[in-house]
Amino acid sequence: MSFLLKKHQNLPAYAPGDHAEGAGVIRLNTNEPPYPPSPGVAAAVAAEISALQYYNDPDCTQIRAALAQRYGVSPANVTVANGSDELLYFAFMSFADETHPIALPDITYSYYDLFTAALNIPLVRIPLRGDFTIDPSAYCKIGKMIVIANPNAPTGYALGLDQIEDIVKSNPENVVLIDEAYVDFGSKSALGLTERYENLLIVRTFSKSRSLAGARLGFGFGSERVIADIERVRNAVNLYSVNRMTQAAGVAALKEDDYYMENCQRIIRAREYTTRMLRQQGFEVLDSLGNFVFAKPSGMGAAALKEQLAQRGILVRHFNQPRIRDYLRISIGTMEQMQALDAAIEMIFGRA
Ligand code: PMP
């Protein structure tokens, strides 16, 4: 017999990318950067180990101060969490419930679905246009909490700041959450708008541009009001969720931020190469602003190609979902890894 409450029995299961590790495996399926953390991170993490008998700072004072300084805001405008996934959860819990739905694009980051299912939050799914872009006018004056990944995943398309501002301005009674997980790869951040709009919440992560996916560190920016609201929920639910080592890792990473920003430039160059290369291979490729591209192969179905690539040790992501099942999401690794992808595709299509 199951003791699980009936309302939880049909919770959807997240289908993560395959986490196979090891020699010869090229992981282009989870949007991790191919570069390790900067040297200062190892030392900072090691230094925390001898203090592990003590609880971590629940207010995350140092990492919040470091983020505030890096981004030119006050610590009262910053919150942190155990990955941006946890921050998303806290934000959903803070601003939506059974009777307060969330509006979001029909094709977007799949975890939004899971969190909202767990919290019984109804979704208003707004279809992307036929070309996979977001129609900003569909969100104006909608009168509901809005969640938009910018750039969106898995398309990699981003809205401009004017469009974000129109959405935020026209929904003053509701929180507009902009998930900027991929912002460091070329799109514009809406951070500057948080000074003017109390209802704007920006969610970010150390997982993509700062090589700390396994440390779990997400952060958010917003008005003092919105941040205080989230802090209230965070305090009640999981006050110590950002452990000592992770807080120290984040502070150390920000001290060496040039390293990460240079890596982002490398990834952008590899993305441009990959886009050209895949187009030459006959794929349709969206112009992505993330550390991934969304591409439709020709001459073979996406699911079949994913399997063929996996047999050659290259992992990519396929979503078996209406409108996008002909596409693969391919994370951008090093130039060498993307060249290996090129060679594998040549082999698979018998062109090599
Ligand atoms: N938002 C988006 C749009 C993502 O793609 C991801 C990662 N897959 C996340 C948030 C979560 O990142 P993390 O929890 O590692 O910070």
XYZ file of C-alpha atoms and ligand atoms in Angstrom:
368
model
C 0.000 0.000 0.000
C 1.157 3.501 -0.745
C 1.088 6.107 1.991
C 1.529 8.879 -0.527
C -1.366 11.301 -0.602
C -3.627 10.808 -3.598
C -2.923 14.312 -4.860
C 0.763 13.419 -5.237
C 0.341 10.018 -6.839
C 0.380 11.287 -10.400
C 3.222 13.754 -10.035
C 5.199 13.759 -13.266
C 8.772 12.479 -13.132
C 11.546 14.712 -14.419
C 13.440 13.063 -17.245
C 16.968 14.386 -16.758
C 19.650 14.114 -19.388
C 21.706 10.929 -19.147
C 24.410 11.574 -16.546
C 26.904 9.044 -17.892
C 30.439 10.133 -17.115
C 33.761 8.697 -18.073
C 36.475 8.647 -20.646
C 35.250 9.018 -24.181
C 31.802 10.343 -23.306
C 30.998 13.817 -24.615
C 28.077 15.243 -22.659
C 26.196 17.675 -24.829
C 22.862 16.921 -23.183
C 22.651 18.864 -19.919
C 23.804 22.392 -20.820
C 26.778 22.216 -18.490
C 29.844 24.193 -19.467
C 32.845 22.066 -20.471
C 35.239 24.008 -18.227
C 36.057 23.252 -14.572
C 35.713 25.832 -11.780
C 38.494 28.394 -11.338
C 41.429 27.497 -9.024
C 40.261 29.644 -6.100
C 37.086 27.581 -5.791
C 38.903 24.396 -4.762
C 40.837 26.216 -2.047
C 37.751 27.995 -0.730
C 35.744 24.783 -0.581
C 38.587 22.913 1.132
C 38.880 25.646 3.769
C 35.238 25.127 4.789
C 35.646 21.452 5.515
C 37.268 22.000 8.925
C 34.253 24.094 9.959
C 31.579 21.625 8.909
C 30.515 20.943 12.498
C 29.041 24.453 12.492
C 25.856 25.342 10.673
C 26.208 27.456 7.585
C 25.162 31.106 7.569
C 21.391 30.976 6.931
C 21.425 34.550 5.649
C 24.151 33.732 3.129
C 25.644 37.123 3.989
C 28.955 36.862 2.156
C 27.696 35.439 -1.092
C 24.826 37.923 -1.175
C 27.253 40.784 -0.575
C 29.575 39.483 -3.290
C 26.700 39.220 -5.766
C 25.424 42.674 -4.806
C 28.850 44.141 -5.436
C 29.374 42.307 -8.722
C 26.014 43.438 -10.091
C 25.770 46.909 -8.534
C 22.745 46.348 -6.310
C 22.235 46.198 -2.543
C 22.254 42.854 -0.636
C 18.571 43.469 0.147
C 17.914 43.049 -3.586
C 19.582 39.615 -3.674
C 18.524 36.149 -2.603
C 20.275 32.797 -3.049
C 19.127 29.198 -3.065
C 20.183 25.607 -3.654
C 20.334 25.952 -7.410
C 17.972 28.161 -9.325
C 15.549 25.230 -9.319
C 15.032 25.738 -5.595
C 14.647 29.471 -6.053
C 12.024 28.844 -8.725
C 10.208 26.590 -6.301
C 10.291 29.235 -3.562
C 9.083 31.875 -6.003
C 6.216 29.712 -7.231
C 5.272 28.935 -3.660
C 5.432 32.614 -2.720
C 3.343 34.050 -5.539
C 1.066 31.321 -6.950
C -1.277 28.595 -5.695
C -4.449 26.680 -6.635
C -6.340 29.904 -7.248
C -3.453 31.993 -8.580
C -2.280 30.416 -11.841
C 0.964 30.967 -13.707
C 1.159 32.010 -17.363
C 4.134 30.693 -19.300
C 5.132 29.607 -22.817
C 3.918 26.170 -23.955
C 7.481 25.241 -24.840
C 9.956 26.094 -22.109
C 12.076 24.679 -19.289
C 10.354 21.452 -18.289
C 10.901 21.764 -14.565
C 8.323 24.553 -14.330
C 5.723 21.870 -15.017
C 6.930 19.664 -12.208
C 7.111 22.348 -9.550
C 3.715 23.682 -10.390
C 2.247 20.170 -10.365
C 3.719 19.611 -6.897
C 2.206 22.877 -5.694
C -1.150 22.370 -7.455
C -0.699 25.554 -9.437
C -2.741 25.679 -12.650
C -0.859 26.763 -15.774
C -1.984 28.990 -18.580
C 0.193 27.832 -21.447
C 0.688 30.459 -24.098
C 1.775 28.965 -27.417
C 5.012 30.111 -28.959
C 4.525 31.513 -32.430
C 5.040 29.137 -35.341
C 8.676 30.224 -35.576
C 9.240 29.403 -31.862
C 9.446 33.019 -30.752
C 7.501 34.340 -27.759
C 4.681 36.749 -28.545
C 5.111 39.388 -25.811
C 1.707 40.941 -26.442
C 0.085 37.696 -25.269
C 1.436 38.393 -21.753
C 0.522 42.059 -21.511
C -2.250 42.783 -18.991
C -2.728 39.080 -18.378
C -3.174 39.604 -14.638
C -1.352 36.442 -13.534
C 2.115 35.541 -12.364
C 4.288 35.139 -15.465
C 7.331 32.937 -15.875
C 9.546 33.376 -18.909
C 13.012 31.936 -19.452
C 15.038 34.549 -21.307
C 16.655 33.205 -23.386
C 14.039 30.511 -23.545
C 14.968 26.856 -23.347
C 15.253 24.805 -25.461
C 14.910 27.308 -28.302
C 17.635 29.760 -27.261
C 15.554 32.715 -28.455
C 15.477 35.824 -26.269
C 13.101 38.729 -25.853
C 14.508 42.262 -25.916
C 14.401 44.511 -22.866
C 11.613 46.676 -24.286
C 9.445 43.614 -24.657
C 10.187 42.460 -21.116
C 9.453 45.942 -19.824
C 6.076 46.014 -21.598
C 5.138 42.745 -19.918
C 6.324 43.848 -16.468
C 4.756 47.287 -16.711
C 1.372 46.004 -17.837
C 1.056 43.500 -14.952
C 1.793 45.638 -11.894
C -0.286 43.440 -9.576
C 1.591 40.256 -10.412
C 5.129 39.003 -10.196
C 6.920 38.569 -13.500
C 9.723 36.053 -13.123
C 12.444 36.198 -15.755
C 14.680 33.137 -15.621
C 18.073 34.272 -16.890
C 19.877 30.949 -16.493
C 21.556 31.481 -19.880
C 21.965 35.265 -19.878
C 25.769 35.253 -19.909
C 25.852 33.743 -23.386
C 24.740 36.838 -25.233
C 21.257 38.098 -24.295
C 20.435 41.266 -22.361
C 19.685 41.087 -18.655
C 16.577 42.759 -17.269
C 18.423 43.459 -14.009
C 18.312 47.236 -14.565
C 14.506 47.107 -14.647
C 14.318 45.811 -11.071
C 15.004 49.354 -9.821
C 11.844 50.608 -11.471
C 9.451 47.671 -11.189
C 8.629 46.178 -7.831
C 7.003 43.123 -9.447
C 10.044 41.924 -11.398
C 12.041 38.946 -10.157
C 15.150 37.780 -11.957
C 16.428 34.261 -11.391
C 20.009 33.289 -12.214
C 22.355 30.407 -11.614
C 26.030 29.515 -11.157
C 25.364 26.284 -13.067
C 25.790 27.429 -16.652
C 28.257 30.288 -17.005
C 30.163 29.693 -13.756
C 30.852 25.965 -13.849
C 29.227 25.167 -10.482
C 26.231 23.027 -11.515
C 27.185 20.331 -9.004
C 27.528 22.827 -6.150
C 23.890 23.990 -6.545
C 23.882 27.751 -6.309
C 21.109 29.895 -7.718
C 20.459 33.561 -7.083
C 17.778 36.118 -7.657
C 17.462 39.879 -8.022
C 14.432 41.988 -7.355
C 12.921 44.819 -5.391
C 13.334 44.696 -1.619
C 9.655 43.783 -1.438
C 9.865 40.765 -3.714
C 13.129 39.545 -2.170
C 11.721 39.884 1.367
C 8.669 37.863 0.285
C 10.834 35.033 -1.019
C 13.085 35.151 2.031
C 10.039 34.645 4.226
C 9.160 31.440 2.401
C 12.807 30.311 2.177
C 13.135 30.776 5.940
C 10.096 28.635 6.587
C 10.941 25.852 4.161
C 14.676 25.352 3.932
C 16.694 27.942 5.785
C 20.073 26.181 5.490
C 19.752 25.016 1.918
C 22.922 26.671 0.618
C 25.670 24.762 2.370
C 28.985 26.191 3.579
C 31.059 24.848 0.731
C 28.697 26.183 -1.870
C 28.540 29.644 -0.316
C 32.346 29.748 -0.247
C 32.568 28.426 -3.801
C 30.287 31.195 -5.027
C 32.294 33.936 -3.294
C 35.548 32.524 -4.681
C 34.113 32.202 -8.190
C 33.052 35.853 -8.218
C 36.610 36.875 -7.279
C 37.803 35.163 -10.443
C 34.916 36.233 -12.616
C 37.075 37.144 -15.631
C 37.869 33.461 -16.035
C 34.182 32.596 -16.319
C 33.316 35.485 -18.588
C 36.156 34.451 -20.923
C 34.802 30.910 -20.927
C 31.424 32.311 -21.950
C 33.096 33.999 -24.913
C 34.695 30.672 -25.846
C 31.316 28.989 -25.656
C 29.754 31.715 -27.814
C 32.468 31.156 -30.455
C 31.912 27.395 -30.321
C 28.155 27.985 -30.629
C 28.694 30.062 -33.772
C 30.903 27.355 -35.208
C 28.319 24.681 -34.312
C 25.463 26.628 -35.883
C 27.398 26.988 -39.162
C 28.599 23.408 -39.066
C 25.135 21.939 -38.487
C 23.640 24.092 -41.238
C 26.317 22.760 -43.578
C 25.259 19.288 -42.494
C 21.722 20.087 -43.633
C 20.197 20.829 -40.205
C 17.755 23.624 -39.534
C 19.307 25.526 -36.614
C 17.748 28.259 -34.503
C 19.981 31.261 -33.750
C 20.505 30.517 -30.069
C 21.649 32.890 -27.341
C 22.168 30.031 -24.878
C 25.001 27.545 -24.386
C 23.096 25.133 -26.596
C 21.552 25.030 -30.032
C 18.184 23.665 -31.055
C 18.448 21.917 -34.377
C 16.377 19.758 -36.693
C 18.281 17.151 -38.680
C 17.284 16.243 -42.198
C 17.517 12.749 -43.605
C 17.026 11.083 -40.224
C 14.589 11.566 -37.333
C 15.869 13.398 -34.263
C 15.316 10.444 -31.914
C 17.181 8.075 -34.241
C 20.068 10.481 -34.605
C 20.273 10.884 -30.844
C 20.686 7.096 -30.549
C 23.296 6.991 -33.298
C 25.288 9.731 -31.598
C 25.015 7.988 -28.219
C 26.514 4.859 -29.784
C 29.496 7.032 -30.686
C 29.752 8.416 -27.160
C 28.085 11.766 -27.823
C 25.041 12.543 -25.695
C 22.466 15.087 -26.874
C 18.925 15.854 -25.718
C 15.665 14.927 -27.399
C 12.241 15.983 -26.088
C 9.443 13.656 -27.108
C 6.906 16.440 -27.035
C 4.505 17.921 -29.596
C 5.990 20.597 -31.888
C 9.599 19.851 -30.934
C 10.094 16.127 -31.413
C 11.896 16.681 -34.714
C 14.590 18.678 -32.924
C 17.644 17.972 -30.813
C 19.035 20.253 -28.155
C 22.793 20.166 -28.343
C 24.817 21.774 -25.542
C 27.912 23.674 -26.552
C 31.153 22.151 -25.313
C 34.714 22.907 -26.309
C 35.600 23.511 -29.946
C 37.225 20.049 -30.018
C 34.033 18.433 -28.750
C 31.951 20.237 -31.367
C 34.394 19.099 -34.059
C 33.966 15.544 -32.766
C 30.221 16.035 -33.180
C 30.788 17.187 -36.749
C 32.882 14.092 -37.493
C 30.298 11.777 -35.901
C 27.494 13.285 -37.992
C 29.592 12.840 -41.154
C 30.052 9.174 -40.259
C 26.400 8.608 -39.430
C 25.231 10.110 -42.701
C 27.903 8.151 -44.569
C 29.646 11.240 -45.817
C 33.013 10.606 -44.161
N 16.295 27.515 -15.572
C 16.523 27.041 -16.798
C 15.893 27.719 -17.965
C 17.313 25.891 -16.973
O 17.505 25.384 -18.188
C 17.890 25.289 -15.829
C 18.803 24.090 -15.914
N 18.531 23.052 -16.610
C 17.609 25.811 -14.586
C 16.824 26.941 -14.485
C 18.095 25.170 -13.316
O 19.424 25.352 -13.066
P 20.048 25.108 -11.634
O 18.999 24.525 -10.738
O 21.181 24.177 -11.871
O 20.485 26.454 -11.170
